[in-house]
Amino acid sequence: MELIELIDSTILSGYEAWEKLEELIQGGPWTTCAVLVDENTNKFCLPAFKELLPAIDFEVIEIPSGEKHKTLNTCNSIWKDMMHYNLDRKSLCFNLGGGVIGDMGGFCASTYMRGIDFVQIPTTLLSMVDASVGSKLGVDFEGYKNMIGMFNDPDLVMIHGSFLNTLPASELRSGYAEMLKHLLIADIDSWEKYSAAYDWRDNIDLENILHSVRIKKSFVEEDPYEQGVRKALNFGHTFGHAIESLGMESDDFVHLKHGDAVALGMVFANIIAHEKDMLSMEEMEEINDYLFSVYKPIEVPKPFWEDIFAYIVKDKKNQRGSILMTLLEEIGVVRVNIEVSPEEIFFALSAYNALVAATKKSKSDS
Ligand SMILES: NC(=O)c1ccc[n+]([C@@H]2O[C@H](COP(=O)([O-])OP(=O)(O)OC[C@H]3O[C@@H](n4cnc5c(N)ncnc54)[C@H](O)[C@@H]3O)[C@@H](O)[C@H]2O)c1
Ligand SMILES: [Zn+2]
């Protein structure tokens, strides 16, 4: 079992961790336990959860899967179910699922009766390496990502790699983007190792998952409420959130998974960093080539540029009307709060589209 202490919560991993969790649950003063799932984690993860914690009785609250349900409407139905099952201030909620379940379930638990205890049990790669670490909770609002929410610590985070056995490859790829993000901002040696692997899937094992968690932990501990260095973790998210939001709102733009959008967002950020004389041409090309070897290059046609710009302007990292981005100085070295002008955004959109077109051409030629 590995135990990672993170501010006021603890991250446990491995089989023995379940015994530890059972001990904690048995020892607690809990009146009711509830587990929040979506239809997929109900089918694929709840049976193992029950097997691993046979002595615990709990109510099951199910919501529909997907980012489009990460809304206050879904919170209403969760809060209603919590009332229906008589959850009170001594109840415990398990969030068994990906980042959507973790962010929204944690938010509902933290607001229900002014806050009840909760445990995050991430079941996607993305939620293991990123969403379940760092205590950010919340939902999307009016088409904007994570607009309503809070920071609040779970009692525990349980990382159990075998949940990944049923995860579709497309979801694994999405989570891998956040692992790469952690390396690009903090660990050049592992970046070189991962990007040299024959198949990106070879890089996904418990050891590398925990390595990713430790990198995130180091940024979170230094700056728990994202006043400064924690913004490093937003690398790739300015443009990433914009194209992810556009896909949710518009039927005419492709719907992207969070990590896939972040991967494209990292390409976009690197173009800007190079334009600003921060990132060298060689490193920009090295990173972008690798990202486009794992992630599908997606063009952002000109009619969408104003929409993308509007999302970028609403980004939570911005201050006093200025667009602030997280950019790489070099691989493993990141800088936050870099002011970017509207002209630089539009220039980067055009350069990004040109790179997508060139990459597609070279893929089709080979
Ligand atoms: N709080 C944070 O710090 C933070 C960080 C990164 C991302 N996020 C958020 O996380 C969300 C994305 O998380 P995600 O990628 O895990 O998405 P998700 O929760 O939508 O899960 C992806 C899909 O996988 C299914 N699934 C989950 N576990 C499974 C399993 N073991 N087997 C089979 N299917 C399974 C889900 O039902 C869903 O269809 C976004 O909303 C993003 O904003 C939050
Ligand atoms: Zn992310």
Coordinates of C-alpha atoms and ligand atoms in Angstrom, one line a residue:
M1 CA 0.0 0.0 0.0
E2 CA 1.3 3.5 -0.8
L3 CA 0.1 6.4 1.4
I4 CA 0.5 9.9 0.1
E5 CA -0.4 12.6 2.6
L6 CA -1.9 15.7 1.0
I7 CA -2.7 18.6 3.2
D8 CA -5.9 17.6 5.0
S9 CA -6.6 14.4 3.1
T10 CA -4.8 11.1 2.4
I11 CA -4.3 9.2 -0.8
L12 CA -4.1 5.5 -0.5
S13 CA -3.4 3.0 -3.2
G14 CA -3.2 -0.8 -3.6
Y15 CA -5.3 -3.7 -2.4
E16 CA -4.3 -3.4 1.3
A17 CA -5.7 0.1 1.2
W18 CA -9.2 -1.3 1.2
E19 CA -8.6 -2.9 4.6
K20 CA -7.5 0.5 5.8
L21 CA -10.6 2.1 4.4
E22 CA -12.9 -0.6 5.9
E23 CA -11.2 0.1 9.3
L24 CA -11.9 3.8 8.9
I25 CA -15.5 3.2 8.0
Q26 CA -16.1 0.7 10.8
G27 CA -14.4 3.1 13.2
G28 CA -16.4 6.1 12.2
P29 CA -19.6 7.4 13.6
W30 CA -21.5 7.1 10.3
T31 CA -25.3 6.9 10.2
T32 CA -25.7 6.2 6.5
C33 CA -23.3 5.5 3.7
A34 CA -24.1 6.4 0.1
V35 CA -22.2 5.7 -3.1
L36 CA -22.6 8.0 -6.1
V37 CA -22.2 6.3 -9.5
D38 CA -23.1 6.8 -13.1
E39 CA -24.5 4.0 -15.3
N40 CA -21.1 2.9 -16.3
T41 CA -19.4 2.8 -12.9
N42 CA -22.6 1.2 -11.5
K43 CA -22.1 -1.6 -14.0
F44 CA -18.3 -1.9 -14.1
C45 CA -17.0 -0.6 -10.7
L46 CA -19.8 -1.0 -8.1
P47 CA -19.5 -4.9 -8.0
A48 CA -15.8 -4.7 -7.2
F49 CA -16.5 -1.9 -4.6
K50 CA -19.0 -4.2 -2.9
E51 CA -16.7 -7.1 -3.0
L52 CA -13.8 -5.1 -1.5
L53 CA -16.0 -3.6 1.2
P54 CA -18.4 -6.5 2.0
A55 CA -19.2 -5.4 5.5
I56 CA -20.6 -2.0 4.6
D57 CA -24.3 -1.2 3.8
F58 CA -24.8 1.7 1.6
E59 CA -27.5 3.4 -0.6
V60 CA -26.7 3.8 -4.3
I61 CA -27.3 7.1 -6.1
E62 CA -27.0 6.9 -9.8
I63 CA -26.8 9.8 -12.3
P64 CA -26.4 9.8 -16.1
S65 CA -22.7 9.8 -17.3
G66 CA -21.0 12.5 -19.2
E67 CA -19.8 16.1 -18.9
K68 CA -23.1 17.4 -20.2
H69 CA -24.7 16.2 -16.9
K70 CA -22.1 18.1 -14.7
T71 CA -24.7 20.7 -13.9
L72 CA -26.7 22.2 -11.1
N73 CA -29.7 20.2 -12.4
T74 CA -28.0 17.0 -11.7
C75 CA -26.9 18.3 -8.3
N76 CA -30.6 18.9 -7.6
S77 CA -31.3 15.2 -8.2
I78 CA -28.4 14.1 -6.1
W79 CA -29.4 16.4 -3.2
K80 CA -33.0 15.0 -3.5
D81 CA -31.7 11.4 -3.3
M82 CA -29.6 12.3 -0.3
M83 CA -32.7 13.6 1.4
H84 CA -34.7 10.6 0.3
Y85 CA -32.2 8.3 1.8
N86 CA -32.1 10.4 5.0
L87 CA -28.4 11.3 4.8
D88 CA -27.6 13.5 7.7
R89 CA -24.5 15.3 9.0
K90 CA -23.0 12.0 10.2
S91 CA -23.4 10.3 6.8
L92 CA -20.5 9.4 4.5
C93 CA -20.6 9.7 0.7
F94 CA -18.4 7.7 -1.7
N95 CA -17.9 9.1 -5.2
L96 CA -17.2 6.1 -7.3
G97 CA -16.4 7.3 -10.8
G98 CA -14.4 9.6 -13.1
G99 CA -13.8 13.3 -12.7
V100 CA -17.4 14.2 -13.3
I101 CA -18.6 12.1 -10.4
G102 CA -15.7 13.2 -8.2
D103 CA -16.1 17.0 -8.9
M104 CA -19.9 17.0 -8.7
G105 CA -20.3 14.4 -5.9
G106 CA -17.7 16.2 -3.8
F107 CA -19.6 19.5 -4.5
C108 CA -22.9 18.0 -3.5
A109 CA -21.5 16.4 -0.3
S110 CA -19.7 19.6 0.6
T111 CA -23.0 21.7 0.3
Y112 CA -25.6 19.2 1.6
M113 CA -26.5 20.2 5.2
R114 CA -23.5 22.6 5.0
G115 CA -21.2 19.7 4.3
I116 CA -20.9 16.0 5.0
D117 CA -17.8 13.7 4.8
F118 CA -16.9 12.1 1.5
V119 CA -14.3 9.7 -0.1
Q120 CA -13.1 10.0 -3.7
I121 CA -12.7 6.6 -5.5
P122 CA -11.5 7.6 -8.9
T123 CA -12.2 5.0 -11.6
T124 CA -10.7 6.7 -14.7
L125 CA -7.1 7.4 -15.4
L126 CA -7.8 11.1 -15.5
S127 CA -9.5 11.2 -12.2
M128 CA -6.7 9.1 -10.6
V129 CA -3.9 11.3 -11.7
D130 CA -5.6 14.6 -11.6
A131 CA -9.3 15.3 -10.7
S132 CA -9.3 13.4 -7.4
V133 CA -6.2 15.2 -6.2
G134 CA -6.2 18.8 -5.0
S135 CA -9.7 19.2 -3.6
K136 CA -11.3 21.3 -6.4
L137 CA -15.0 20.5 -6.7
G138 CA -17.8 21.9 -8.8
V139 CA -20.0 21.9 -11.9
D140 CA -20.2 23.6 -15.2
F141 CA -22.6 26.6 -15.5
E142 CA -24.1 28.3 -18.6
G143 CA -21.8 26.4 -20.8
Y144 CA -18.7 27.4 -19.0
K145 CA -16.5 24.8 -17.3
N146 CA -16.3 24.5 -13.5
M147 CA -17.9 27.9 -13.0
I148 CA -19.6 27.0 -9.7
G149 CA -17.6 25.2 -7.1
M150 CA -15.3 25.3 -4.1
F151 CA -12.1 23.9 -2.6
N152 CA -12.8 21.2 0.0
D153 CA -10.8 18.2 1.2
P154 CA -12.2 14.7 0.9
D155 CA -11.6 12.4 3.9
L156 CA -9.7 10.0 1.7
V157 CA -8.8 9.3 -1.9
M158 CA -8.5 5.6 -2.9
I159 CA -6.6 4.8 -6.0
H160 CA -7.2 1.3 -7.2
G161 CA -5.6 0.6 -10.6
S162 CA -7.8 -2.4 -11.5
F163 CA -10.7 -0.1 -12.2
L164 CA -8.9 0.8 -15.3
N165 CA -9.4 -2.7 -16.7
T166 CA -12.9 -1.8 -18.0
L167 CA -12.1 1.7 -19.1
P168 CA -12.4 2.3 -22.8
A169 CA -9.0 3.1 -24.6
S170 CA -10.4 6.5 -25.6
E171 CA -10.8 7.4 -21.9
L172 CA -7.4 6.1 -21.1
R173 CA -5.9 8.3 -23.8
S174 CA -7.8 11.3 -22.3
G175 CA -6.3 10.7 -18.9
Y176 CA -2.8 10.2 -20.3
A177 CA -2.9 13.9 -21.4
E178 CA -2.9 15.0 -17.8
M179 CA 0.0 12.7 -17.0
L180 CA 1.9 14.3 -19.9
K181 CA 1.0 17.7 -18.7
H182 CA 2.5 16.9 -15.3
L183 CA 5.8 15.8 -16.9
L184 CA 5.9 18.8 -19.3
I185 CA 5.6 21.2 -16.4
A186 CA 7.9 19.4 -13.9
D187 CA 9.8 16.4 -15.1
I188 CA 11.8 16.4 -18.3
D189 CA 13.5 13.0 -17.6
S190 CA 10.2 11.1 -17.4
W191 CA 8.9 13.1 -20.4
E192 CA 11.8 11.9 -22.5
K193 CA 11.2 8.3 -21.3
Y194 CA 7.5 8.3 -21.9
S195 CA 7.7 10.0 -25.3
A196 CA 10.3 7.4 -26.4
A197 CA 8.0 4.4 -25.5
Y198 CA 6.9 2.3 -28.4
D199 CA 3.3 2.5 -27.4
W200 CA 1.9 5.3 -25.1
R201 CA -0.2 2.6 -23.3
D202 CA 3.1 1.1 -22.0
N203 CA 3.5 4.2 -19.7
I204 CA 0.3 3.5 -17.8
D205 CA 0.9 1.5 -14.6
L206 CA 0.4 2.2 -10.9
E207 CA 3.9 3.4 -10.4
N208 CA 3.6 6.1 -13.1
I209 CA 0.1 7.0 -11.9
L210 CA 1.4 7.6 -8.4
H211 CA 4.4 9.6 -9.9
S212 CA 1.8 11.8 -11.6
V213 CA -0.1 12.2 -8.3
R214 CA 3.1 13.3 -6.5
I215 CA 3.8 15.9 -9.1
K216 CA 0.3 17.3 -8.7
K217 CA 0.7 17.1 -5.0
S218 CA 3.8 19.2 -5.0
F219 CA 2.0 22.1 -6.8
V220 CA -1.1 21.8 -4.7
E221 CA 0.8 21.9 -1.4
E222 CA 2.8 24.9 -2.4
D223 CA -0.4 26.8 -3.3
P224 CA -3.6 25.1 -2.2
Y225 CA -6.0 27.8 -3.3
E226 CA -4.4 28.6 -6.7
Q227 CA -3.1 32.0 -6.0
G228 CA 0.2 31.4 -7.9
V229 CA 2.2 28.4 -8.8
R230 CA -0.7 26.0 -8.8
K231 CA -1.8 27.7 -12.0
A232 CA 1.0 25.6 -13.6
L233 CA -1.5 22.7 -13.5
N234 CA -3.7 24.7 -15.9
F235 CA -1.1 24.3 -18.7
G236 CA -3.1 23.5 -21.8
H237 CA -6.4 24.4 -20.2
T238 CA -7.0 27.9 -21.6
F239 CA -7.6 26.7 -25.2
G240 CA -8.4 23.2 -23.9
H241 CA -11.4 24.4 -21.9
A242 CA -12.5 26.6 -24.8
I243 CA -12.7 23.8 -27.4
E244 CA -14.2 21.4 -24.8
S245 CA -16.9 24.0 -24.0
L246 CA -17.5 24.8 -27.7
G247 CA -18.0 21.1 -28.4
M248 CA -20.6 20.9 -25.6
E249 CA -22.5 24.0 -26.8
S250 CA -22.3 23.7 -30.5
D251 CA -23.6 20.8 -32.7
D252 CA -21.3 21.9 -35.4
F253 CA -18.0 21.4 -33.5
V254 CA -16.7 18.0 -32.5
H255 CA -17.3 17.0 -28.9
L256 CA -14.0 16.4 -27.2
K257 CA -13.1 14.5 -24.0
H258 CA -11.4 16.7 -21.4
G259 CA -7.9 15.2 -21.8
D260 CA -8.1 15.2 -25.6
A261 CA -9.0 18.9 -25.4
V262 CA -6.1 19.6 -23.0
A263 CA -3.7 17.8 -25.3
L264 CA -4.7 20.2 -28.1
G265 CA -4.6 23.0 -25.6
M266 CA -0.9 22.2 -24.9
V267 CA -0.1 22.3 -28.6
F268 CA -1.8 25.8 -28.8
A269 CA 0.1 27.0 -25.7
N270 CA 3.4 25.9 -27.1
I271 CA 2.8 27.9 -30.2
I272 CA 2.2 31.0 -28.1
A273 CA 5.2 30.3 -25.9
H274 CA 7.4 29.9 -29.0
E275 CA 6.0 33.1 -30.4
K276 CA 6.9 34.9 -27.2
D277 CA 10.5 33.6 -27.4
M278 CA 10.0 31.4 -24.4
L279 CA 10.0 27.8 -25.8
S280 CA 12.6 26.9 -28.4
M281 CA 11.5 25.7 -31.9
E282 CA 13.1 22.3 -31.2
E283 CA 11.2 21.7 -28.0
M284 CA 8.0 23.1 -29.4
E285 CA 8.2 20.7 -32.3
E286 CA 9.3 17.8 -30.1
I287 CA 6.3 18.2 -27.8
N288 CA 3.7 19.0 -30.5
D289 CA 4.8 16.1 -32.8
Y290 CA 4.5 13.7 -29.9
L291 CA 1.1 15.0 -28.9
F292 CA -0.2 14.7 -32.4
S293 CA 1.1 11.2 -32.6
V294 CA -1.2 10.2 -29.7
Y295 CA -4.1 12.7 -30.1
K296 CA -6.1 13.4 -33.2
P297 CA -5.3 16.9 -34.7
I298 CA -8.6 18.8 -34.8
E299 CA -8.9 22.0 -36.8
V300 CA -10.8 25.0 -35.4
P301 CA -12.4 26.6 -38.5
K302 CA -12.4 30.4 -38.7
P303 CA -16.2 30.8 -38.0
F304 CA -15.5 29.5 -34.5
W305 CA -12.6 31.8 -33.7
E306 CA -14.7 34.5 -32.0
D307 CA -16.5 31.8 -29.9
I308 CA -13.1 30.4 -28.9
F309 CA -11.9 33.9 -28.0
A310 CA -15.0 34.5 -25.9
Y311 CA -14.4 31.3 -23.9
I312 CA -10.7 32.3 -23.5
V313 CA -11.6 35.7 -22.1
K314 CA -13.9 34.0 -19.5
D315 CA -11.0 31.8 -18.3
K316 CA -10.7 31.7 -14.5
K317 CA -7.0 32.4 -14.6
N318 CA -7.5 35.9 -16.1
Q319 CA -7.4 39.0 -14.0
R320 CA -8.6 42.6 -14.6
G321 CA -9.5 41.9 -18.2
S322 CA -6.1 40.5 -19.2
I323 CA -5.7 37.1 -20.7
L324 CA -3.2 35.2 -18.5
M325 CA -1.8 31.8 -19.6
T326 CA 0.4 29.1 -18.2
L327 CA 3.3 28.6 -20.7
L328 CA 6.4 26.5 -20.9
E329 CA 9.8 28.1 -20.7
E330 CA 11.3 24.8 -21.6
I331 CA 10.3 21.2 -21.0
G332 CA 10.0 20.7 -17.3
V333 CA 10.0 24.5 -16.6
V334 CA 6.7 26.4 -16.5
R335 CA 5.7 30.0 -16.0
V336 CA 2.3 31.2 -14.9
N337 CA 0.4 34.5 -15.4
I338 CA 1.9 35.3 -18.8
E339 CA -0.2 38.0 -20.4
V340 CA -1.3 37.2 -23.9
S341 CA -2.9 39.7 -26.2
P342 CA -5.9 39.1 -28.4
E343 CA -3.7 39.5 -31.5
E344 CA -1.4 36.7 -30.1
I345 CA -4.5 34.4 -29.6
F346 CA -5.7 35.0 -33.2
F347 CA -2.2 34.5 -34.6
A348 CA -1.9 31.2 -32.6
L349 CA -5.3 30.1 -33.9
S350 CA -4.1 30.5 -37.4
A351 CA -0.7 28.8 -36.7
Y352 CA -2.5 26.0 -34.9
N353 CA -4.7 25.3 -37.9
A354 CA -1.7 25.4 -40.2
L355 CA 0.0 22.8 -38.0
V356 CA -3.1 20.6 -37.9
A357 CA -3.4 20.7 -41.7
A358 CA 0.4 19.9 -42.1
T359 CA 0.1 17.1 -39.6
K360 CA -2.9 15.6 -41.3
K361 CA -1.2 15.8 -44.7
S362 CA 2.0 14.1 -43.4
K363 CA -0.1 11.4 -41.8
S364 CA -2.1 10.7 -45.0
D365 CA 1.1 10.7 -47.1
S366 CA 2.9 8.2 -44.9
Ligands
LIG1 N1 -11.1 18.7 -9.8 C1 -10.0 18.8 -10.6 O1 -8.9 19.2 -10.2 C2 -10.1 18.3 -12.0 C3 -8.9 18.0 -12.7 C4 -9.0 17.5 -14.0 C5 -10.3 17.3 -14.5 N2 -11.4 17.5 -13.8 C6 -12.7 17.3 -14.4 O2 -12.8 15.9 -14.6 C7 -13.8 15.6 -15.6 C8 -13.3 14.6 -16.6 O3 -13.1 13.4 -15.9 P1 -13.1 12.0 -16.6 O4 -12.3 12.1 -17.8 O5 -12.8 11.0 -15.6 O6 -14.6 11.9 -17.2 P2 -15.9 11.1 -16.7 O7 -16.1 11.2 -15.3 O8 -17.0 11.6 -17.6 O9 -15.6 9.6 -17.1 C9 -15.4 9.2 -18.4 C10 -16.3 8.1 -18.9 O10 -15.8 6.9 -18.3 C11 -16.8 6.1 -17.7 N3 -16.2 5.3 -16.7 C12 -15.6 5.8 -15.5 N4 -14.9 4.8 -14.9 C13 -15.1 3.7 -15.7 C14 -14.6 2.4 -15.6 N5 -13.7 2.0 -14.6 N6 -14.9 1.5 -16.5 C15 -15.7 1.9 -17.6 N7 -16.2 3.1 -17.7 C16 -15.9 4.0 -16.8 C17 -17.8 7.2 -17.2 O11 -19.1 6.7 -17.0 C18 -17.8 8.2 -18.3 O12 -18.6 7.7 -19.4 C19 -14.1 17.0 -16.3 O13 -15.3 17.5 -15.8 C20 -13.0 17.9 -15.7 O14 -13.3 19.2 -15.6 C21 -11.3 18.0 -12.6
ZN2 ZN -7.6 19.0 -16.7

